[in-house]
Every structure is written in C-alpha cells, then in structure tokens.
Coordinates of C-alpha atoms in Angstrom, one line a residue:
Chain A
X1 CA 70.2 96.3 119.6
X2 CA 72.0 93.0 118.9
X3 CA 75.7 93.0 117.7
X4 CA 79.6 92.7 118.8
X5 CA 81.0 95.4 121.0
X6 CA 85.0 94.9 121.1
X7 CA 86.7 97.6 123.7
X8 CA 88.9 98.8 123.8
X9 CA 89.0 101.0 120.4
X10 CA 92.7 101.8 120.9
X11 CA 95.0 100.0 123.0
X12 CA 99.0 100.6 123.7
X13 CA 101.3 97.7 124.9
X14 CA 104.9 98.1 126.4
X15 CA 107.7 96.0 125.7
X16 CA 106.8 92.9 128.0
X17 CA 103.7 93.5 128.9
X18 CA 100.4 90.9 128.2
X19 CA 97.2 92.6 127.0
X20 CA 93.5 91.7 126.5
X21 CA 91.1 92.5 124.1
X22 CA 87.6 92.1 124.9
X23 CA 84.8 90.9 122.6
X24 CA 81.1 90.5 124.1
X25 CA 78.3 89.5 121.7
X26 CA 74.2 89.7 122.5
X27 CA 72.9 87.7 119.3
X28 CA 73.0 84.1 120.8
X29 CA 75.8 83.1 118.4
X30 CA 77.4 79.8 118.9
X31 CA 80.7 80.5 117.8
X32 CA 83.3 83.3 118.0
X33 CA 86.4 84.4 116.3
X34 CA 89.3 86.6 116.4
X35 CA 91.3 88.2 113.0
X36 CA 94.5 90.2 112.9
X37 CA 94.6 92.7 110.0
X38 CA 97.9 94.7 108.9
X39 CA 98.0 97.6 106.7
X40 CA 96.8 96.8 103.1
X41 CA 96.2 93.1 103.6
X42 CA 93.3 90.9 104.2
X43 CA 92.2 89.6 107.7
X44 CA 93.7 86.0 109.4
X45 CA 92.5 84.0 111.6
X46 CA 93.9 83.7 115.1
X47 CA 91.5 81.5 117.0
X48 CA 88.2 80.5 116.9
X49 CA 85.4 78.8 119.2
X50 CA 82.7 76.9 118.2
X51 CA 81.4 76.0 122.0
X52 CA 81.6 77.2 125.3
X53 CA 84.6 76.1 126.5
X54 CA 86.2 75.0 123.3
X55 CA 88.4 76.8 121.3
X56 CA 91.1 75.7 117.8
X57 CA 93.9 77.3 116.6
X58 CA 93.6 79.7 113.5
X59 CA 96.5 80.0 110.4
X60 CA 98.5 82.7 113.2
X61 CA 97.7 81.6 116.9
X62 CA 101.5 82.0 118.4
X63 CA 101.7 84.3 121.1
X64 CA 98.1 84.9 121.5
X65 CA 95.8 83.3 124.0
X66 CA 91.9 82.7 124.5
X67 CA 89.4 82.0 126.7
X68 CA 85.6 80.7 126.1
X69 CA 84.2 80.8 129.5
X70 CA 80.7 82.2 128.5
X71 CA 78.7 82.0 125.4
X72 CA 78.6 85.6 125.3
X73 CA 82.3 86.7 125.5
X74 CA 85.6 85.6 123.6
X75 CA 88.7 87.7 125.4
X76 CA 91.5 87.8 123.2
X77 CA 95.1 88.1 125.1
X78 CA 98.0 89.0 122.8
X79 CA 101.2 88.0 125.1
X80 CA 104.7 89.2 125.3
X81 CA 105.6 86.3 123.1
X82 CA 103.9 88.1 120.1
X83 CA 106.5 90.1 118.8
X84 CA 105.1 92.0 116.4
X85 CA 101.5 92.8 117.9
X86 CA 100.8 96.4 116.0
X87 CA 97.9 95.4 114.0
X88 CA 94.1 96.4 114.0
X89 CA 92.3 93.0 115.5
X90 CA 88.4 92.1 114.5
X91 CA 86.2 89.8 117.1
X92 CA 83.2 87.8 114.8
X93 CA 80.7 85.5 115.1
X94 CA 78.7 83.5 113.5
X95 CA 75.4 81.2 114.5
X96 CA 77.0 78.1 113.4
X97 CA 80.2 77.7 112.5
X98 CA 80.9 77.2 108.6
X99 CA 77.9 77.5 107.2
X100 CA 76.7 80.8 108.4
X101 CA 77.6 84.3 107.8
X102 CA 79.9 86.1 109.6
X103 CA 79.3 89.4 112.0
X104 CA 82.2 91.4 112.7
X105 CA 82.8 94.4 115.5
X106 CA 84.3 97.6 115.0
X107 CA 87.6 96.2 115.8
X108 CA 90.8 97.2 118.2
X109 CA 94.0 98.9 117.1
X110 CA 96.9 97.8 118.8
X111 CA 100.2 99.7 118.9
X112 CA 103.2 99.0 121.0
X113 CA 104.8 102.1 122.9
Chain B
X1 CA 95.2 76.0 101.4
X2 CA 92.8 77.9 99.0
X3 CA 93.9 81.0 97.5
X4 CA 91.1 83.8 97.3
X5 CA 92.6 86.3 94.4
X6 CA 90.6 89.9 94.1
X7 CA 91.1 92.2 91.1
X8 CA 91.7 95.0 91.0
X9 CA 93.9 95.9 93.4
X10 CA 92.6 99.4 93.2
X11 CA 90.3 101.0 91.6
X12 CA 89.6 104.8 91.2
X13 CA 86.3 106.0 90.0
X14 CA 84.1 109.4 89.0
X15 CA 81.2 109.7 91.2
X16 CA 78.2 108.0 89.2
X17 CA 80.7 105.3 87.5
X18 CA 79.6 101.8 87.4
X19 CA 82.3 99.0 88.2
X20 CA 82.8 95.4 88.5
X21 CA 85.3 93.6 91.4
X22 CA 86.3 90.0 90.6
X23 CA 87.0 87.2 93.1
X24 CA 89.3 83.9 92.2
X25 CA 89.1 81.6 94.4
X26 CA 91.0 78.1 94.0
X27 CA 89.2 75.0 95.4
X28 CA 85.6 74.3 96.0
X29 CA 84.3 76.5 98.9
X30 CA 80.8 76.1 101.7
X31 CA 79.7 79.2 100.7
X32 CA 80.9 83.1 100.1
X33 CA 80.6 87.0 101.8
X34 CA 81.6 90.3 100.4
X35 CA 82.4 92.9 102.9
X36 CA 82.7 96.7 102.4
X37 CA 85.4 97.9 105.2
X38 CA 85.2 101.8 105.8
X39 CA 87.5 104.2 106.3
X40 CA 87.4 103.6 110.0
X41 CA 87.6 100.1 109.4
X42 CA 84.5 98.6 110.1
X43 CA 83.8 95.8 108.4
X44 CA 80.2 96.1 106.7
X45 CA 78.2 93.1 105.5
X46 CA 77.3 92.8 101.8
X47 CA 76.3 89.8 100.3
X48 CA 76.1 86.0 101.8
X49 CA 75.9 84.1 98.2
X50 CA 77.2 80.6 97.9
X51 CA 75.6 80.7 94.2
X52 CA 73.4 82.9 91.9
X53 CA 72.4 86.8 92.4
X54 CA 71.5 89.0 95.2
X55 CA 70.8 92.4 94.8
X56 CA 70.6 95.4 97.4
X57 CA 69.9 98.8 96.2
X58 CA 73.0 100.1 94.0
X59 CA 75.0 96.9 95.0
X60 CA 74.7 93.3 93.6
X61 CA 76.5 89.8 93.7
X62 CA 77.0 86.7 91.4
X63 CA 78.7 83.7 92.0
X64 CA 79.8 81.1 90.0
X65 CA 80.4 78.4 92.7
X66 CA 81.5 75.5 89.7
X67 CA 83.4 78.2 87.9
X68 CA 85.3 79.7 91.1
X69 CA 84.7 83.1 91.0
X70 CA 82.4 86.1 92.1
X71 CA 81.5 89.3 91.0
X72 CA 80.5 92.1 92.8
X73 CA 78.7 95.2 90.9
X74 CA 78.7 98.7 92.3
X75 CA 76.3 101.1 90.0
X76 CA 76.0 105.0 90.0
X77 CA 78.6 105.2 92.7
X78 CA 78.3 107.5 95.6
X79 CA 81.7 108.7 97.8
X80 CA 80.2 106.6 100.9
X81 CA 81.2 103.5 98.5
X82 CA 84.8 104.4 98.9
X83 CA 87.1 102.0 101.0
X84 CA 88.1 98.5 100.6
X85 CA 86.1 95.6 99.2
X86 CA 86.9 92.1 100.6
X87 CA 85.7 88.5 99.3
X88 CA 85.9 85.5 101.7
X89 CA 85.2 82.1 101.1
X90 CA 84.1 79.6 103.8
X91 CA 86.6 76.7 103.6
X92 CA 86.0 73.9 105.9
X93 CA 85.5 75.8 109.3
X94 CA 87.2 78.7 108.6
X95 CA 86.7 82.4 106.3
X96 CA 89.9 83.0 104.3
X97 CA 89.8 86.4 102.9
X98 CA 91.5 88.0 99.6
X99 CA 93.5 90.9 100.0
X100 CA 90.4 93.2 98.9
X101 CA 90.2 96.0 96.5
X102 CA 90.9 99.6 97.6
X103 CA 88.0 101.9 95.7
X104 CA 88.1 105.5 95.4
X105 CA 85.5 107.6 94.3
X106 CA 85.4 111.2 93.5
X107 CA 83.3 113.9 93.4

C-alpha cells in the first residue's frame, strides 16, 4: 500500500546528543515536509522540500537539520542546539507543493531523558 | 502572516448529536483541509475544499473562500469521531494550521 512510514514511533534524546527522525514515502510525491506539534496546539512547520536536493526553512527551523538526497526519503535531525525538542513530530507530503493536499504519517514522539 | 481561528475550542457531545466546527481564517488562501487527529495522534484526512461542499458519509464541508471561513458538519455522532479537529489553509507554499477543536463524545 502507498503512504508515509515515519520510525521511529518513540524516540529518547540525552542532554547533547543529535537525533534523526526518519520519513520514507512510496506515492511518488514531489515534495516533503516536517511539523512539530506540542500538547494542545496546532502543527508548525519546520522544513520543507519541494525537489530532490532542495529544501526551505519553515516558521521554526532552529536547531533542526534536513537532508533531501532521494525522492523517497526526508530524514529529519533535531540537534543539540534545539533546546526544547519534547514534542510529537509529523513527516507529510504532497504531489505538488501548494496546491495539493497533504498526507501525513503516524508521527514520532520525542522526549528527552 | 494569516491567522487560522477554530471555534470551539472544545466541544462535548451525546452520542447521536449533530455539531458544527467553524474556521476563520484572515487573508485569502490556495485552498483548504480538515483533518480528524486521533487519540493516537494520527492525523486523518477529511475534506480538500478550496470552495463549495463535499460530503462523506456522516461528515461534510463548506467553504466560503470570499467570506473566510469553513464549516465542518459532524451528524449522528459516533465515539470513533472523538479527538481533535484541525483546519489548515494553504498560504503561499506552506499549510498553517488552527489550533483545532478537542470533541468528545459519549455514550
């Protein structure tokens, strides 16, 4: 079946320590996005990618990092610079960027230790 | 940037209840999706309606692209509808979401 699989479901960070969130996609989309959603708010954008090897800011990019090497795959890496990184964090994509709806995963909660 | 307002905030309804959840939003907008997210916080698809109405089943959607708003109708509700309801406008190349609308239903 065609959709987003994001892994890990739950992920623990120590003080210092860089992590990465993977998101892999099967339905051909063109362009991939990461959110960041805290309790009893909406989602925010982090980054987004419209092509392969091309990638923009979102409204809260510091202290995260991406990477757009494949079509396929948008690894999100939340760095030791992030100093609050507890949040649950959604991977989406779209077949064009703008004007076409949205596809989310089941998303990855991330808590520090 | 635009503002996307939902109302209510929260909503708590009898099993086989009818409601209505409202979304502002401030500026002209590409288009709009309503999302159901779950208790386990996957984020369900609803409607894609930049104008009009679209129906599914129990659910349906109207937006008012001049007037700024959408409305999103939930009829004879079922527990499985509980969990939050979000609106997000596409704004330039980006979705902004609202802060969604926490429903309860009981049985």
């Amino acid at each position: 079946d065609g959709g987003i699989t994001q892994s890990p479901k739950y992920l623990f960070r120590k003080e210092g320590q860089n992590v990465t969130l993977s998101c892999e996609q099967n339905l051909n989309h063109d362009a991939m996005y990461w959110y960041r959603q805290d309790p009893g708010q909406g989602l925010r954008l982090i980054y987004y990618s419209q092509i392969v090897n091309d990638f923009q800011k979102g409204d809260i990019a510091e202290g995260y990092s991406v990477s757009r090497e494949k079509k396929e795959s948008f690894p999100l890496t939340v760095t030791s610079a992030q100093k609050n990184p507890t949040a649950f964090y959604l991977c989406a994509s779209s077949n064009r960027q703008g004007m076409q709806p949205q596809h989310f995963g089941d998303g990855t909660r991330l808590s520090i230790l | 940037g635009i503002q996307v307002e939902q109302s209510p905030p929260d909503l708590i309804l009898q099993e086989g209840a009818n409601s209505t959840l409202r979304c502002n939003f401030s500026d002209s907008v590409n288009n709009l999706q309503w999302f159901h997210q779950n208790p386990w916080g996957q984020l369900i698809n609803l409607f894609y309606i930049p104008s009009g109405t679209k129906q599914n089943g129990r659910l349906s959607a109207t937006t008012v692209a001049t007037e700024r708003y959408s409305l999103l109708y939930i009829s004879s509700s079922q527990t499985t509808d509980s969990g939050v309801y979000f609106c997000a406008v596409i704004y330039g190349n980006k979705l902004v979401f609202g802060a969604g609308t926490i429903l309860r239903v009981k049985s």
